[in-house]
PDB file of C-alpha atoms in Angstrom:
ATOM      1  CA  MET A   1     230.621  65.687  34.766  1.00  0.00           C
ATOM      2  CA  ALA A   2     229.759  69.375  35.093  1.00  0.00           C
ATOM      3  CA  LYS A   3     226.884  70.880  33.163  1.00  0.00           C
ATOM      4  CA  ARG A   4     227.654  73.696  30.811  1.00  0.00           C
ATOM      5  CA  ALA A   5     225.897  76.928  31.570  1.00  0.00           C
ATOM      6  CA  VAL A   6     223.475  78.197  28.964  1.00  0.00           C
ATOM      7  CA  GLU A   7     224.752  81.320  27.311  1.00  0.00           C
ATOM      8  CA  PRO A   8     222.806  84.259  28.703  1.00  0.00           C
ATOM      9  CA  THR A   9     223.295  86.312  25.543  1.00  0.00           C
ATOM     10  CA  ALA A  10     220.911  84.112  23.519  1.00  0.00           C
ATOM     11  CA  ASN A  11     218.109  84.538  26.072  1.00  0.00           C
ATOM     12  CA  VAL A  12     218.778  88.270  26.310  1.00  0.00           C
ATOM     13  CA  GLN A  13     218.566  88.567  22.520  1.00  0.00           C
ATOM     14  CA  VAL A  14     215.239  86.695  22.438  1.00  0.00           C
ATOM     15  CA  ASN A  15     213.826  88.885  25.227  1.00  0.00           C
ATOM     16  CA  LYS A  16     215.026  91.998  23.410  1.00  0.00           C
ATOM     17  CA  GLU A  17     213.324  90.880  20.197  1.00  0.00           C
ATOM     18  CA  LEU A  18     210.086  90.007  22.020  1.00  0.00           C
ATOM     19  CA  ARG A  19     210.163  93.313  23.901  1.00  0.00           C
ATOM     20  CA  HIS A  20     210.665  95.220  20.657  1.00  0.00           C
ATOM     21  CA  PHE A  21     207.788  93.306  19.059  1.00  0.00           C
ATOM     22  CA  GLY A  22     205.449  94.041  21.982  1.00  0.00           C
ATOM     23  CA  LEU A  23     206.241  97.724  22.139  1.00  0.00           C
ATOM     24  CA  LEU A  24     206.129  98.291  18.386  1.00  0.00           C
ATOM     25  CA  ALA A  25     203.048  96.167  17.647  1.00  0.00           C
ATOM     26  CA  GLY A  26     201.162  97.640  20.612  1.00  0.00           C
ATOM     27  CA  ALA A  27     201.946 101.195  19.598  1.00  0.00           C
ATOM     28  CA  LEU A  28     201.082 100.599  15.942  1.00  0.00           C
ATOM     29  CA  ILE A  29     197.789  98.822  16.679  1.00  0.00           C
ATOM     30  CA  ALA A  30     196.714 101.579  19.069  1.00  0.00           C
ATOM     31  CA  ALA A  31     197.784 104.382  16.737  1.00  0.00           C
ATOM     32  CA  MET A  32     196.441 102.893  13.482  1.00  0.00           C
ATOM     33  CA  PHE A  33     193.176 101.245  14.554  1.00  0.00           C
ATOM     34  CA  GLY A  34     192.456 103.452  17.548  1.00  0.00           C
ATOM     35  CA  GLY A  35     193.331 106.836  16.118  1.00  0.00           C
ATOM     36  CA  LEU A  36     194.374 107.260  12.505  1.00  0.00           C
ATOM     37  CA  ILE A  37     191.867 105.084  10.626  1.00  0.00           C
ATOM     38  CA  PRO A  38     188.798 106.255  12.620  1.00  0.00           C
ATOM     39  CA  TRP A  39     189.957 109.867  12.230  1.00  0.00           C
ATOM     40  CA  LEU A  40     190.409 109.509   8.457  1.00  0.00           C
ATOM     41  CA  ARG A  41     187.015 107.837   8.035  1.00  0.00           C
ATOM     42  CA  GLY A  42     185.183 110.197  10.390  1.00  0.00           C
ATOM     43  CA  HIS A  43     184.224 107.549  12.969  1.00  0.00           C
ATOM     44  CA  ARG A  44     184.445 107.506  16.739  1.00  0.00           C
ATOM     45  CA  CYS A  45     187.633 106.049  18.211  1.00  0.00           C
ATOM     46  CA  PRO A  46     186.971 102.467  19.413  1.00  0.00           C
ATOM     47  CA  ALA A  47     188.362 101.219  22.709  1.00  0.00           C
ATOM     48  CA  TRP A  48     189.550  97.751  21.658  1.00  0.00           C
ATOM     49  CA  PRO A  49     192.728  98.880  19.818  1.00  0.00           C
ATOM     50  CA  TRP A  50     193.834 100.845  22.863  1.00  0.00           C
ATOM     51  CA  ALA A  51     193.235  97.810  25.097  1.00  0.00           C
ATOM     52  CA  VAL A  52     195.125  95.449  22.767  1.00  0.00           C
ATOM     53  CA  GLY A  53     197.923  97.990  22.409  1.00  0.00           C
ATOM     54  CA  ALA A  54     198.143  98.448  26.169  1.00  0.00           C
ATOM     55  CA  VAL A  55     198.333  94.680  26.735  1.00  0.00           C
ATOM     56  CA  LEU A  56     201.071  94.262  24.113  1.00  0.00           C
ATOM     57  CA  ILE A  57     203.058  97.228  25.400  1.00  0.00           C
ATOM     58  CA  GLY A  58     202.644  96.062  28.998  1.00  0.00           C
ATOM     59  CA  CYS A  59     203.754  92.518  28.205  1.00  0.00           C
ATOM     60  CA  GLY A  60     206.656  93.814  26.143  1.00  0.00           C
ATOM     61  CA  ALA A  61     207.819  96.122  28.905  1.00  0.00           C
ATOM     62  CA  ILE A  62     207.245  93.869  31.922  1.00  0.00           C
ATOM     63  CA  TYR A  63     207.390  90.209  30.845  1.00  0.00           C
ATOM     64  CA  PRO A  64     208.300  89.724  27.151  1.00  0.00           C
ATOM     65  CA  GLN A  65     208.199  85.889  27.358  1.00  0.00           C
ATOM     66  CA  LEU A  66     204.375  86.089  27.263  1.00  0.00           C
ATOM     67  CA  LEU A  67     204.669  87.300  23.661  1.00  0.00           C
ATOM     68  CA  LYS A  68     206.496  84.178  22.438  1.00  0.00           C
ATOM     69  CA  TYR A  69     203.450  82.595  20.762  1.00  0.00           C
ATOM     70  CA  PRO A  70     201.949  85.786  19.282  1.00  0.00           C
ATOM     71  CA  PHE A  71     205.399  86.608  17.894  1.00  0.00           C
ATOM     72  CA  ALA A  72     205.709  83.121  16.363  1.00  0.00           C
ATOM     73  CA  ILE A  73     202.280  83.464  14.733  1.00  0.00           C
ATOM     74  CA  TRP A  74     203.155  86.952  13.486  1.00  0.00           C
ATOM     75  CA  THR A  75     206.458  85.848  11.939  1.00  0.00           C
ATOM     76  CA  SER A  76     204.874  82.753  10.360  1.00  0.00           C
ATOM     77  CA  ALA A  77     202.151  84.892   8.799  1.00  0.00           C
ATOM     78  CA  GLY A  78     204.784  87.334   7.564  1.00  0.00           C
ATOM     79  CA  LYS A  79     206.852  84.580   5.980  1.00  0.00           C
ATOM     80  CA  PHE A  80     203.806  83.109   4.257  1.00  0.00           C
ATOM     81  CA  LEU A  81     202.643  86.493   2.952  1.00  0.00           C
ATOM     82  CA  GLY A  82     206.177  87.278   1.751  1.00  0.00           C
ATOM     83  CA  TRP A  83     206.327  83.964  -0.100  1.00  0.00           C
ATOM     84  CA  LEU A  84     202.898  84.558  -1.668  1.00  0.00           C
ATOM     85  CA  ASN A  85     203.545  88.188  -2.616  1.00  0.00           C
ATOM     86  CA  THR A  86     206.869  87.338  -4.190  1.00  0.00           C
ATOM     87  CA  ARG A  87     205.275  84.804  -6.491  1.00  0.00           C
ATOM     88  CA  LEU A  88     202.313  87.027  -7.316  1.00  0.00           C
ATOM     89  CA  ILE A  89     204.303  90.191  -7.976  1.00  0.00           C
ATOM     90  CA  LEU A  90     207.048  88.480  -9.951  1.00  0.00           C
ATOM     91  CA  GLY A  91     204.486  86.469 -11.927  1.00  0.00           C
ATOM     92  CA  VAL A  92     202.457  89.556 -12.806  1.00  0.00           C
ATOM     93  CA  LEU A  93     205.607  91.458 -13.788  1.00  0.00           C
ATOM     94  CA  PHE A  94     206.947  88.636 -15.925  1.00  0.00           C
ATOM     95  CA  TYR A  95     203.729  87.688 -17.690  1.00  0.00           C
ATOM     96  CA  GLY A  96     202.338  91.226 -17.789  1.00  0.00           C
ATOM     97  CA  VAL A  97     205.455  93.213 -18.760  1.00  0.00           C
ATOM     98  CA  VAL A  98     208.437  91.125 -19.858  1.00  0.00           C
ATOM     99  CA  THR A  99     206.588  88.573 -21.991  1.00  0.00           C
ATOM    100  CA  PRO A 100     204.576  91.125 -24.020  1.00  0.00           C
ATOM    101  CA  MET A 101     207.732  93.212 -24.550  1.00  0.00           C
ATOM    102  CA  GLY A 102     209.601  90.186 -25.838  1.00  0.00           C
ATOM    103  CA  LEU A 103     206.738  89.214 -28.142  1.00  0.00           C
ATOM    104  CA  MET A 104     206.504  92.747 -29.545  1.00  0.00           C
ATOM    105  CA  MET A 105     210.262  92.841 -30.167  1.00  0.00           C
ATOM    106  CA  ARG A 106     210.061  89.519 -32.009  1.00  0.00           C
ATOM    107  CA  LEU A 107     207.155  90.699 -34.114  1.00  0.00           C
ATOM    108  CA  MET A 108     209.118  93.837 -35.067  1.00  0.00           C
ATOM    109  CA  GLY A 109     212.206  91.773 -35.890  1.00  0.00           C
ATOM    110  CA  ARG A 110     214.400  93.392 -33.253  1.00  0.00           C
ATOM    111  CA  ASP A 111     217.190  91.229 -31.837  1.00  0.00           C
ATOM    112  CA  PRO A 112     219.379  93.262 -29.430  1.00  0.00           C
ATOM    113  CA  MET A 113     221.601  90.253 -28.696  1.00  0.00           C
ATOM    114  CA  ALA A 114     222.321  89.626 -32.411  1.00  0.00           C
ATOM    115  CA  ARG A 115     221.557  85.901 -32.217  1.00  0.00           C
ATOM    116  CA  LYS A 116     220.962  85.328 -35.916  1.00  0.00           C
ATOM    117  CA  PHE A 117     223.020  82.655 -37.618  1.00  0.00           C
ATOM    118  CA  ASP A 118     225.504  83.927 -40.206  1.00  0.00           C
ATOM    119  CA  PRO A 119     226.990  81.071 -42.269  1.00  0.00           C
ATOM    120  CA  HIS A 120     229.722  83.351 -43.721  1.00  0.00           C
ATOM    121  CA  ALA A 121     230.971  84.745 -40.408  1.00  0.00           C
ATOM    122  CA  GLN A 122     234.322  83.492 -39.189  1.00  0.00           C
ATOM    123  CA  SER A 123     233.545  84.456 -35.603  1.00  0.00           C
ATOM    124  CA  TYR A 124     230.716  85.917 -33.557  1.00  0.00           C
ATOM    125  CA  ARG A 125     233.104  87.730 -31.239  1.00  0.00           C
ATOM    126  CA  VAL A 126     232.408  91.429 -30.796  1.00  0.00           C
ATOM    127  CA  ALA A 127     235.480  93.452 -29.945  1.00  0.00           C
ATOM    128  CA  SER A 128     235.074  95.705 -26.944  1.00  0.00           C
ATOM    129  CA  ARG A 129     235.848  99.403 -27.047  1.00  0.00           C
ATOM    130  CA  ARG A 130     238.923 100.498 -25.160  1.00  0.00           C
ATOM    131  CA  ALA A 131     238.084 102.924 -22.374  1.00  0.00           C
ATOM    132  CA  PRO A 132     240.030 106.189 -22.255  1.00  0.00           C
ATOM    133  CA  LEU A 133     242.792 106.315 -19.644  1.00  0.00           C
ATOM    134  CA  ARG A 134     241.234 109.338 -17.924  1.00  0.00           C
ATOM    135  CA  ASN A 135     238.479 106.981 -16.661  1.00  0.00           C
ATOM    136  CA  LEU A 136     241.056 105.389 -14.368  1.00  0.00           C
ATOM    137  CA  GLU A 137     241.686 108.691 -12.569  1.00  0.00           C
ATOM    138  CA  ARG A 138     238.113 108.879 -11.214  1.00  0.00           C
ATOM    139  CA  PRO A 139     236.556 105.423 -11.557  1.00  0.00           C
ATOM    140  CA  PHE A 140     233.365 106.338  -9.735  1.00  0.00           C
TER     141      PHE A 140
END
């Protein structure tokens, strides 16, 4: 029985992603922590961001497989922070904006959905307005 060859495109895609990570992360670490932040705060430029950036760029350019574990840690941290931020931001928006708005509308007696019970109504259906035919000429 002959063994099937592993598709080279999958490995190439992984190497491309690791290379991109190494080059981008190395450049950003060197630029942000080695240049921009010290310049904005009026400090001397430290050497460690340039060393870390050079190592990441070198690994990304020469042998991207060395960045497999740092990339896995980076993506795991990103997924966790995305999960956390989503819950925090949506929770703050809901309980800080939507809930008080709804309570204020209830206190003022406003009901934009017209949900009040009417015992004398035969139907709650609201007829839609017919759009003019000229809207079909230029729908967007």
